[in-house]
Short mmCIF file of C-alpha atoms and ligand atoms in Angstrom, two decimals:
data_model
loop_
_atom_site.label_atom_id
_atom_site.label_comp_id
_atom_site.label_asym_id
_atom_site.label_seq_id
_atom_site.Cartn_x
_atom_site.Cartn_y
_atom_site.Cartn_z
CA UNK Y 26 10.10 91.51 73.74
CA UNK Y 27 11.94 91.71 70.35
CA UNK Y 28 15.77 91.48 71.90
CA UNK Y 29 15.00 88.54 73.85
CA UNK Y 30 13.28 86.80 70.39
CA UNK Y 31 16.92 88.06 69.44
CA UNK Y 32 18.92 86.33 71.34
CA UNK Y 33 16.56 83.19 71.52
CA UNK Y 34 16.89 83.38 67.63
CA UNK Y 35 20.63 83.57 67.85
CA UNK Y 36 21.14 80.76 70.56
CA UNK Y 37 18.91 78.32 68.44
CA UNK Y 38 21.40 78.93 65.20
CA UNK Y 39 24.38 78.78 67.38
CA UNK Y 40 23.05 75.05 68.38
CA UNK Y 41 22.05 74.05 64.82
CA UNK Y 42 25.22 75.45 64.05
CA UNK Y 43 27.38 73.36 66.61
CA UNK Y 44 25.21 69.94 65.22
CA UNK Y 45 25.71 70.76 61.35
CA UNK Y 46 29.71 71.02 62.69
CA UNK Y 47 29.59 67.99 64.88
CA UNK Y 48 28.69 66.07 61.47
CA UNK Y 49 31.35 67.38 59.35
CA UNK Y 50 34.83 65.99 59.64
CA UNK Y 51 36.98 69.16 59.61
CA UNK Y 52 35.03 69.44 63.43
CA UNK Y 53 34.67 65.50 64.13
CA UNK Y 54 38.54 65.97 65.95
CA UNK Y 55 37.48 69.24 67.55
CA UNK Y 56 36.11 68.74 71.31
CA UNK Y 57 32.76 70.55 71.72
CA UNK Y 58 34.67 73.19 73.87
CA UNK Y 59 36.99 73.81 70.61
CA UNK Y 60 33.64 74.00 68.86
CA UNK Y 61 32.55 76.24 70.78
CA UNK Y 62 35.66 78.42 70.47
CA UNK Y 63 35.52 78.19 67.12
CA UNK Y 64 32.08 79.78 66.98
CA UNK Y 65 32.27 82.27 69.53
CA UNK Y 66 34.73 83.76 67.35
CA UNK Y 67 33.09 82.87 63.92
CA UNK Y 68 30.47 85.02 61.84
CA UNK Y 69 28.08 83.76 59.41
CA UNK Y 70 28.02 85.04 55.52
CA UNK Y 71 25.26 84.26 52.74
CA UNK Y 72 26.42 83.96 49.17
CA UNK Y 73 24.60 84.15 46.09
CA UNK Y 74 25.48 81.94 42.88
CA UNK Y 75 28.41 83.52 40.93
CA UNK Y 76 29.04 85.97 43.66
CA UNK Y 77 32.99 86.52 44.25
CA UNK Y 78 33.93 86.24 48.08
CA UNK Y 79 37.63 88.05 47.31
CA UNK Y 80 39.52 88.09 44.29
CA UNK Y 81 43.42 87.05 43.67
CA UNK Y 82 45.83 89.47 45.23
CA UNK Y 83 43.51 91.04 47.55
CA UNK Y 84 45.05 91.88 50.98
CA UNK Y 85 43.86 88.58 53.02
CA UNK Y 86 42.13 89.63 55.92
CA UNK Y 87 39.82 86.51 56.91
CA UNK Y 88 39.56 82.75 57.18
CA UNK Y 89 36.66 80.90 55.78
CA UNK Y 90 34.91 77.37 56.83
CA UNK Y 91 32.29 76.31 54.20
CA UNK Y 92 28.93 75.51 55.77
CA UNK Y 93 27.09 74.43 53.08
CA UNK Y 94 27.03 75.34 49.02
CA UNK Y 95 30.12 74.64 46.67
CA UNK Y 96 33.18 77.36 46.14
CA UNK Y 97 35.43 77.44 43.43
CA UNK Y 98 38.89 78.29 44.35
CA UNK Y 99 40.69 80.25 40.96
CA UNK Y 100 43.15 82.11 39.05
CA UNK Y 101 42.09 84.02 35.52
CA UNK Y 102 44.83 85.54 33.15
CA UNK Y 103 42.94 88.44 30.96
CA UNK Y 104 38.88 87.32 29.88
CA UNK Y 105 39.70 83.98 28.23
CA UNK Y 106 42.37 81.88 30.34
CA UNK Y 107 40.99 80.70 33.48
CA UNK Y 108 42.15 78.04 35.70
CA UNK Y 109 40.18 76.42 38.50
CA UNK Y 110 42.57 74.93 41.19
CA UNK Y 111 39.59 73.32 43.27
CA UNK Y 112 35.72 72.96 44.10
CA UNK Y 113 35.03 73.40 47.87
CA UNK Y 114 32.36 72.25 49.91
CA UNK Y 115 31.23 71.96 53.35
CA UNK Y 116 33.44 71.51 56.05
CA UNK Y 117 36.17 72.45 53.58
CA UNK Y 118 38.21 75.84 54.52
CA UNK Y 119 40.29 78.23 52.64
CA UNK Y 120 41.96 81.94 52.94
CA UNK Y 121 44.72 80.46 55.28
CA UNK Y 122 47.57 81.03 52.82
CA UNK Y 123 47.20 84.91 53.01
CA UNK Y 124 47.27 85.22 56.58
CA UNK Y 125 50.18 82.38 57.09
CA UNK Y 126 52.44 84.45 55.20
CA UNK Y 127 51.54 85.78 51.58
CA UNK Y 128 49.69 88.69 52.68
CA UNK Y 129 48.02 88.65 49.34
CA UNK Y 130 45.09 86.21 48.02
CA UNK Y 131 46.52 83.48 45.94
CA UNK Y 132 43.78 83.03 44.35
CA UNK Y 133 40.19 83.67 43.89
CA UNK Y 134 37.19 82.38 45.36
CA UNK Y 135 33.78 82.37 44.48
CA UNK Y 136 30.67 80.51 45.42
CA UNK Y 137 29.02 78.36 42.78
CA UNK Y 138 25.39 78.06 44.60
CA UNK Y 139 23.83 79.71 47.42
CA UNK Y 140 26.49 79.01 49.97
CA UNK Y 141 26.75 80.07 53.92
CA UNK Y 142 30.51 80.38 55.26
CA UNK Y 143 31.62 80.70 58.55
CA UNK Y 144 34.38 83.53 58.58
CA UNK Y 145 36.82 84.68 61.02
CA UNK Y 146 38.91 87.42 61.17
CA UNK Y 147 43.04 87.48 60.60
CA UNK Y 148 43.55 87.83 64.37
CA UNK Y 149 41.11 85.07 65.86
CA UNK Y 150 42.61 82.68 63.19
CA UNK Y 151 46.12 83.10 64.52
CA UNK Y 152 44.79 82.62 68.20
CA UNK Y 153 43.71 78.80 67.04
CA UNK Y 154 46.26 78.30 65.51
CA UNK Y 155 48.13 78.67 68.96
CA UNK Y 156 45.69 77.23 70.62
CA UNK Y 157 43.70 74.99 69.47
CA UNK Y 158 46.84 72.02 68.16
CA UNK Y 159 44.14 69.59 66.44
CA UNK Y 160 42.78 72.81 64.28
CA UNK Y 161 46.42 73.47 63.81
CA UNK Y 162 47.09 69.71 62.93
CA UNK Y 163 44.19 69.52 60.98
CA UNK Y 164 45.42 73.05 59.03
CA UNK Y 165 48.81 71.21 58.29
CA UNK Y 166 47.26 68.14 56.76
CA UNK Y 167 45.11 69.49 54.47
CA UNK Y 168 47.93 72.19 53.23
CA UNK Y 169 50.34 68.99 53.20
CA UNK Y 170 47.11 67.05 50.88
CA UNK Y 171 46.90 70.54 49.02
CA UNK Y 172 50.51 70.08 47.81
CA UNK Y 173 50.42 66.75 47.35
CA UNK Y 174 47.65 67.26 44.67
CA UNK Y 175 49.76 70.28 42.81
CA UNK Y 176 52.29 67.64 42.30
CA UNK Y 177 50.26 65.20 41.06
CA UNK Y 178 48.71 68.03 38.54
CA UNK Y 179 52.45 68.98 37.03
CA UNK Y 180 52.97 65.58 36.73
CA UNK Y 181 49.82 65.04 34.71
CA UNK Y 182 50.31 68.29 32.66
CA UNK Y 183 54.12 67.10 32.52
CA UNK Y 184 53.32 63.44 31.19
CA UNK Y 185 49.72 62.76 30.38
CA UNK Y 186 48.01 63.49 27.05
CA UNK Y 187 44.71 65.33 27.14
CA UNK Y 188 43.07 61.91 27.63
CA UNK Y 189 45.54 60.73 30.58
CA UNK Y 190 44.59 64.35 32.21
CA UNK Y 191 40.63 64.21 31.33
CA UNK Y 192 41.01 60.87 33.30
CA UNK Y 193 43.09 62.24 36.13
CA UNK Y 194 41.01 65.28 36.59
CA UNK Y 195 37.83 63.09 36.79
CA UNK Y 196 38.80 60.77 39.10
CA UNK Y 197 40.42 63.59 41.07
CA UNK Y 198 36.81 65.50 41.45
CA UNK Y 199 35.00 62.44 42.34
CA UNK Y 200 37.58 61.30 45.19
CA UNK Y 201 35.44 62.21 47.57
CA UNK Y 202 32.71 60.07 46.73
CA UNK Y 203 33.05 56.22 47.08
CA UNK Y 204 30.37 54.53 45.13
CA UNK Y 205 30.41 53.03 41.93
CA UNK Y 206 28.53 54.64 39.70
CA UNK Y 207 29.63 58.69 40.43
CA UNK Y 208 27.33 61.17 38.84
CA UNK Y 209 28.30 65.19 38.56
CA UNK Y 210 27.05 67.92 37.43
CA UNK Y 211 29.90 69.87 35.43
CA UNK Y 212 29.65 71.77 32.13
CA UNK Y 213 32.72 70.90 29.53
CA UNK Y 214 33.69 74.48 30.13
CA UNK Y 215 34.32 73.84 34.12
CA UNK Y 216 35.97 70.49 32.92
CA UNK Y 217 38.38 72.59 30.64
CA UNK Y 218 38.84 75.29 32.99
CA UNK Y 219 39.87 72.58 35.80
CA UNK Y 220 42.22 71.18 33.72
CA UNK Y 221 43.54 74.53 32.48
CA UNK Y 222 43.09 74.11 28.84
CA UNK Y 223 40.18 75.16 26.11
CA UNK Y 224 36.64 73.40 25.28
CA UNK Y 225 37.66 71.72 22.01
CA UNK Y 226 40.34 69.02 22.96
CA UNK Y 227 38.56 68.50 26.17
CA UNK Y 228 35.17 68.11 24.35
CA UNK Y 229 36.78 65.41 21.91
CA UNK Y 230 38.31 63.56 24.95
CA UNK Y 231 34.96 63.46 26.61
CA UNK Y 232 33.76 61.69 23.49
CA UNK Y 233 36.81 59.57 23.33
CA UNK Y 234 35.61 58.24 26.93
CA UNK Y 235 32.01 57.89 25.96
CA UNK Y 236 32.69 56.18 22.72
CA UNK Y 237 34.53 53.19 24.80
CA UNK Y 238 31.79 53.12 28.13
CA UNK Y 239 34.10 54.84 30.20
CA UNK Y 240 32.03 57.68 31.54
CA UNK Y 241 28.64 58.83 30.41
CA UNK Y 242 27.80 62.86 29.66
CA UNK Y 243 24.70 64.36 29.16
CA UNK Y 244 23.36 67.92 29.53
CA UNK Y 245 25.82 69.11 31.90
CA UNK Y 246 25.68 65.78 34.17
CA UNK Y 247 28.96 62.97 34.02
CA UNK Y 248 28.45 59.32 35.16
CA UNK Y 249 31.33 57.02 35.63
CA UNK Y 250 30.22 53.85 34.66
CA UNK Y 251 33.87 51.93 34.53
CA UNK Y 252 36.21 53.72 37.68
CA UNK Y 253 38.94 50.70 36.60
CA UNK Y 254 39.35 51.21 33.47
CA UNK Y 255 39.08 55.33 33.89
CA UNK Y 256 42.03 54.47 36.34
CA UNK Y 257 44.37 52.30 33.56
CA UNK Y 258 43.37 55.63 31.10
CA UNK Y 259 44.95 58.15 33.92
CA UNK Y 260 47.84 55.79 34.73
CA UNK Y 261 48.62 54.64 31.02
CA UNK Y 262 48.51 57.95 29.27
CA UNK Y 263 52.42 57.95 29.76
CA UNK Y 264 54.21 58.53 26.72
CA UNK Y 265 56.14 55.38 25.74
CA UNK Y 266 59.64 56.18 26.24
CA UNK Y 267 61.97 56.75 23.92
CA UNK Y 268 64.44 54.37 22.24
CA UNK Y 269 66.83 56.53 22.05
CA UNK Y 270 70.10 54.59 20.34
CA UNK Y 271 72.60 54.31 23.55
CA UNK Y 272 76.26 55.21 22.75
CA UNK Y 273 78.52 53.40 24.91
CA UNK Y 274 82.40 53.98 24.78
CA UNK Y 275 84.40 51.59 23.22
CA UNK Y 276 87.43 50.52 24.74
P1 CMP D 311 44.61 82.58 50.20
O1 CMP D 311 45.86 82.69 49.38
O2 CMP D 311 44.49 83.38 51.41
O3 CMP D 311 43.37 82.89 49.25
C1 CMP D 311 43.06 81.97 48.21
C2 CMP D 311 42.85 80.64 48.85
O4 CMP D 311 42.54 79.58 47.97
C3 CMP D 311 44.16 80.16 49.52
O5 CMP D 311 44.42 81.03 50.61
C4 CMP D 311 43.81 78.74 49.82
O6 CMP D 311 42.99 78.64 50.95
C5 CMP D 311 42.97 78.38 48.60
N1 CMP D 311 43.80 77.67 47.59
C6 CMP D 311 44.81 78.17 46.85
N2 CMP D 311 45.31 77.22 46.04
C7 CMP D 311 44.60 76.10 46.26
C8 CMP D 311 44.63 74.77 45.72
N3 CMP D 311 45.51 74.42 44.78
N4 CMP D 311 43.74 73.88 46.22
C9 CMP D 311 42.83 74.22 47.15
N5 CMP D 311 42.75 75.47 47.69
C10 CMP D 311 43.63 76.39 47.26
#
Protein backbone atom coordinates (compact mmCIF):
# COMPACT_ATOMS: atom_id res chain seq x y z
CA UNK A 1 0.00 0.00 0.00
CA UNK A 2 1.91 3.12 -1.22
CA UNK A 3 0.55 5.66 1.74
CA UNK A 4 1.47 3.38 4.38
CA UNK A 5 5.29 2.98 2.58
CA UNK A 6 4.55 6.85 3.02
CA UNK A 7 4.28 7.28 6.24
CA UNK A 8 6.74 4.37 7.18
CA UNK A 9 9.18 6.41 4.91
CA UNK A 10 8.42 9.58 6.78
CA UNK A 11 8.57 8.09 10.42
CA UNK A 12 12.06 6.48 9.60
CA UNK A 13 13.49 10.20 8.53
CA UNK A 14 11.76 11.76 11.39
CA UNK A 15 13.96 9.21 13.70
CA UNK A 16 17.21 9.66 11.72
CA UNK A 17 16.31 13.08 11.95
CA UNK A 18 15.84 13.27 15.86
CA UNK A 19 19.53 11.13 16.14
CA UNK A 20 21.49 13.47 13.57
CA UNK A 21 19.89 16.40 16.18
CA UNK A 22 20.64 14.54 19.35
CA UNK A 23 24.44 14.77 18.10
CA UNK A 24 24.59 18.32 17.33
CA UNK A 25 24.96 20.83 20.11
CA UNK A 26 22.41 23.51 19.15
CA UNK A 27 19.87 20.22 20.27
CA UNK A 28 22.31 18.59 23.00
CA UNK A 29 20.25 21.23 25.70
CA UNK A 30 16.93 20.47 24.05
CA UNK A 31 14.93 17.51 25.92
CA UNK A 32 13.76 14.92 23.35
CA UNK A 33 10.15 16.30 23.89
CA UNK A 34 11.60 19.89 22.72
CA UNK A 35 13.07 17.83 19.90
CA UNK A 36 10.28 16.62 19.07
CA UNK A 37 8.51 20.00 19.05
CA UNK A 38 10.96 21.30 17.14
CA UNK A 39 10.32 18.82 14.34
CA UNK A 40 6.77 18.50 14.36
CA UNK A 41 6.85 21.96 13.34
CA UNK A 42 10.02 21.83 11.06
CA UNK A 43 10.18 21.05 7.16
CA UNK A 44 13.04 19.75 5.35
CA UNK A 45 14.74 21.74 2.20
CA UNK A 46 17.53 20.39 -0.32
CA UNK A 47 20.01 22.88 -1.68
CA UNK A 48 22.18 22.72 -4.53
CA UNK A 49 25.85 24.32 -4.58
CA UNK A 50 25.64 28.11 -5.29
CA UNK A 51 21.94 28.08 -4.92
CA UNK A 52 20.64 31.35 -2.96
CA UNK A 53 18.14 30.40 -0.04
CA UNK A 54 16.88 34.40 0.18
CA UNK A 55 18.65 37.36 -0.70
CA UNK A 56 19.34 40.71 1.53
CA UNK A 57 16.22 42.73 2.11
CA UNK A 58 13.80 40.11 1.33
CA UNK A 59 10.69 40.15 3.59
CA UNK A 60 11.86 37.37 6.32
CA UNK A 61 9.36 34.88 6.50
CA UNK A 62 11.25 31.65 7.93
CA UNK A 63 13.83 30.33 10.35
CA UNK A 64 16.49 27.97 9.26
CA UNK A 65 18.57 25.09 11.26
CA UNK A 66 21.45 23.72 9.07
CA UNK A 67 21.39 19.93 8.85
CA UNK A 68 24.22 19.25 7.03
CA UNK A 69 26.30 21.23 4.01
CA UNK A 70 28.01 24.73 4.60
CA UNK A 71 26.01 28.31 4.07
CA UNK A 72 27.49 31.45 3.53
CA UNK A 73 25.82 34.24 5.25
CA UNK A 74 26.46 37.79 2.89
CA UNK A 75 26.08 41.23 1.79
CA UNK A 76 27.21 42.37 -2.04
CA UNK A 77 27.35 46.16 -3.05
CA UNK A 78 26.96 46.26 -7.12
CA UNK A 79 29.01 42.95 -9.06
CA UNK A 80 32.45 43.52 -7.51
CA UNK A 81 32.22 44.34 -3.61
CA UNK A 82 31.14 41.46 -1.68
CA UNK A 83 31.43 40.79 1.89
CA UNK A 84 30.96 37.44 3.62
CA UNK A 85 29.93 37.93 7.34
CA UNK A 86 30.07 34.03 8.11
CA UNK A 87 30.27 30.25 6.92
CA UNK A 88 27.49 28.10 8.53
CA UNK A 89 27.28 24.62 9.15
CA UNK A 90 25.32 22.05 10.81
CA UNK A 91 23.55 22.65 13.79
CA UNK A 92 24.18 26.33 13.08
CA UNK A 93 20.82 28.54 12.49
CA UNK A 94 20.10 31.78 10.89
CA UNK A 95 16.98 34.05 9.54
CA UNK A 96 16.14 35.01 13.24
CA UNK A 97 17.02 38.69 12.83
CA UNK A 98 14.11 39.29 10.29
CA UNK A 99 11.48 37.86 12.25
CA UNK A 100 12.83 39.41 15.79
CA UNK A 101 12.31 42.71 14.48
CA UNK A 102 13.90 43.88 11.04
CA UNK A 103 11.28 42.56 8.93
CA UNK A 104 13.77 42.59 6.15
CA UNK A 105 16.80 40.01 5.46
CA UNK A 106 20.01 41.45 6.68
CA UNK A 107 21.76 39.68 4.66
CA UNK A 108 22.05 36.96 2.21
CA UNK A 109 22.38 33.40 2.41
CA UNK A 110 23.41 30.86 0.20
CA UNK A 111 24.51 27.28 0.40
CA UNK A 112 28.07 26.47 -0.61
CA UNK A 113 27.52 22.47 -1.15
CA UNK A 114 24.61 20.31 -1.29
CA UNK A 115 23.06 21.30 1.98
CA UNK A 116 19.59 20.06 3.77
CA UNK A 117 18.00 22.78 6.24
CA UNK A 118 15.40 22.37 8.53
CA UNK A 119 12.97 25.46 8.12
CA UNK A 120 10.18 26.79 10.05
CA UNK A 121 7.83 29.23 9.43
CA UNK A 122 7.65 33.04 11.10
CA UNK A 123 4.79 31.91 13.36
CA UNK A 124 6.09 28.45 14.79
CA UNK A 125 9.45 30.29 15.46
CA UNK A 126 7.80 32.83 17.73
CA UNK A 127 5.84 29.93 19.55
CA UNK A 128 9.54 28.52 20.76
CA UNK A 129 10.61 31.26 21.44
CA UNK A 130 7.78 31.45 24.16
CA UNK A 131 8.01 28.25 24.86
CA UNK A 132 10.67 26.46 24.61
CA UNK A 133 13.32 28.96 27.28
CA UNK A 134 16.58 26.77 26.47
CA UNK A 135 15.87 27.39 22.46
CA UNK A 136 15.25 30.90 23.58
CA UNK A 137 18.49 30.88 25.77
CA UNK A 138 20.32 29.20 23.30
CA UNK A 139 18.91 32.03 20.51
CA UNK A 140 20.32 34.79 22.92
CA UNK A 141 23.78 33.34 23.19
CA UNK A 142 24.61 32.85 19.91
CA UNK A 143 23.13 36.52 18.86
CA UNK A 144 25.17 37.77 22.07
CA UNK A 145 28.56 35.51 20.33
CA UNK A 146 27.30 37.07 16.91
CA UNK A 147 28.00 40.58 18.27
CA UNK A 148 30.74 39.84 20.07
CA UNK A 149 32.53 38.77 16.79
CA UNK A 150 31.32 42.18 14.81
CA UNK A 151 33.26 43.90 17.44
CA UNK A 152 36.13 42.06 17.25
CA UNK A 153 35.97 42.58 13.19
CA UNK A 154 35.83 46.71 13.54
CA UNK A 155 38.43 46.40 15.78
CA UNK A 156 40.59 44.45 13.37
CA UNK A 157 39.55 46.61 10.33
CA UNK A 158 40.03 49.64 12.90
CA UNK A 159 43.69 48.58 14.03
CA UNK A 160 45.18 45.67 12.21
CA UNK A 161 47.10 45.86 8.92
CA UNK A 162 46.13 43.46 6.17
CA UNK A 163 48.49 40.95 7.82
CA UNK A 164 47.05 41.46 11.54
CA UNK A 165 43.44 40.87 9.74
CA UNK A 166 44.62 37.82 7.34
CA UNK A 167 45.68 36.41 10.82
CA UNK A 168 42.51 37.31 12.66
CA UNK A 169 40.26 36.10 9.96
CA UNK A 170 42.11 32.71 9.90
CA UNK A 171 42.11 31.93 13.22
CA UNK A 172 38.54 33.19 13.40
CA UNK A 173 37.34 30.41 10.62
CA UNK A 174 39.20 27.67 12.19
CA UNK A 175 37.78 28.34 15.89
CA UNK A 176 35.78 25.69 15.66
CA UNK A 177 38.25 23.15 15.17
CA UNK A 178 40.77 22.29 18.00
CA UNK A 179 43.65 20.41 16.58
CA UNK A 180 46.90 21.47 15.66
CA UNK A 181 47.46 21.25 12.38
CA UNK A 182 43.89 22.93 10.79
CA UNK A 183 43.44 22.29 7.14
CA UNK A 184 40.59 24.28 4.90
CA UNK A 185 39.52 24.43 1.87
CA UNK A 186 39.09 28.26 0.85
CA UNK A 187 39.97 29.99 -2.43
CA UNK A 188 41.97 33.55 -1.90
CA UNK A 189 38.84 35.05 -3.33
CA UNK A 190 36.54 33.67 -0.25
CA UNK A 191 39.58 34.75 1.99
CA UNK A 192 39.28 38.36 0.50
CA UNK A 193 35.67 38.42 0.40
CA UNK A 194 35.62 37.37 4.30
CA UNK A 195 37.74 39.94 5.11
CA UNK A 196 35.97 42.50 2.91
CA UNK A 197 38.80 43.60 0.79
CA UNK A 198 40.24 42.57 -2.93
CA UNK A 199 42.52 39.44 -4.06
CA UNK A 200 45.82 41.32 -4.42
CA UNK A 201 46.81 42.51 -0.82
CA UNK A 202 45.25 39.43 0.53
CA UNK A 203 47.19 37.21 -1.98
CA UNK A 204 50.59 38.97 -0.91
CA UNK A 205 49.70 38.47 2.82
CA UNK A 206 49.07 34.83 2.21
CA UNK A 207 52.62 34.71 0.90
CA UNK A 208 53.88 36.85 3.66
CA UNK A 209 52.56 33.89 6.04
CA UNK A 210 53.93 31.13 3.91
CA UNK A 211 57.28 32.70 3.40
CA UNK A 212 57.82 32.59 7.45
CA UNK A 213 55.97 28.75 8.11
CA UNK A 214 53.03 30.27 9.38
CA UNK A 215 50.32 28.64 7.36
CA UNK A 216 50.67 26.52 4.27
CA UNK A 217 48.35 27.18 0.85
CA UNK A 218 47.99 25.12 -1.93
CA UNK A 219 45.32 24.73 -4.64
CA UNK A 220 42.54 26.11 -2.77
CA UNK A 221 43.45 24.13 0.62
CA UNK A 222 45.18 26.28 3.94
CA UNK A 223 47.13 24.39 6.68
CA UNK A 224 48.13 26.06 9.85
CA UNK A 225 51.22 24.71 10.74
CA UNK A 226 52.25 27.41 13.69
CA UNK A 227 48.53 28.50 15.58
CA UNK A 228 51.11 30.53 18.21
CA UNK A 229 52.80 32.39 16.23
CA UNK A 230 49.56 33.05 13.73
CA UNK A 231 48.15 34.29 17.19
CA UNK A 232 51.31 36.95 18.08
CA UNK A 233 50.68 38.05 14.01
CA UNK A 234 46.75 38.82 14.87
CA UNK A 235 47.55 40.33 18.28
CA UNK A 236 50.79 42.34 17.19
CA UNK A 237 49.58 43.88 13.99
CA UNK A 238 48.75 47.02 16.24
CA UNK A 239 50.16 50.04 14.95
CA UNK A 240 52.87 51.31 17.32
CA UNK A 241 51.51 54.31 18.84
CA UNK A 242 52.37 57.48 18.26
CA UNK A 243 54.92 59.73 20.00
CA UNK A 244 53.17 62.43 19.70
CA UNK A 245 55.32 65.49 21.54
CA UNK A 246 53.05 66.15 24.86
CA UNK A 247 52.47 69.88 25.63
CA UNK A 248 52.05 70.41 29.17
CA UNK A 249 51.23 73.94 30.65
CA UNK A 250 53.77 75.73 32.24
CA UNK A 251 53.14 77.39 35.32
P1 LIG B 1 18.04 37.70 8.83
O1 LIG B 1 18.34 39.16 8.89
O2 LIG B 1 16.65 37.28 8.97
O3 LIG B 1 18.61 37.13 7.45
C1 LIG B 1 20.02 37.09 7.27
C2 LIG B 1 20.58 36.28 8.39
O4 LIG B 1 21.98 36.12 8.39
C3 LIG B 1 20.31 36.99 9.73
O5 LIG B 1 18.91 36.96 9.96
C4 LIG B 1 21.19 36.19 10.65
O6 LIG B 1 20.59 34.96 10.97
C5 LIG B 1 22.38 35.91 9.73
N1 LIG B 1 23.47 36.88 9.99
C6 LIG B 1 23.47 38.20 9.74
N2 LIG B 1 24.65 38.74 10.11
C7 LIG B 1 25.41 37.74 10.60
C8 LIG B 1 26.73 37.66 11.14
N3 LIG B 1 27.52 38.74 11.25
N4 LIG B 1 27.16 36.45 11.56
C9 LIG B 1 26.40 35.34 11.44
N5 LIG B 1 25.13 35.36 10.93
C10 LIG B 1 24.64 36.54 10.53
Amino acid sequence: MPQMRHDNDGEKIKSMVKRMLRKVCFFKALTPKEINQILSIAALKRYKPGELIFMKEDIGKQFFIVKCGRIKIFTAIGTQKKKTFAYLQKGDFFGEMSLLGGKIRSASAQAMEDTELLVISKKNFKALVLQTPDFTLKLLYTLANRLNNCDKEIESMLFHNILGRLADAIIDLTKDKHVKHVKMHLDQNELAEYMGTTRVPVCRAVNTLKRSGVIEYKRGELTVLNMDKLRAISGNAVPPPLHLPVHTHSK
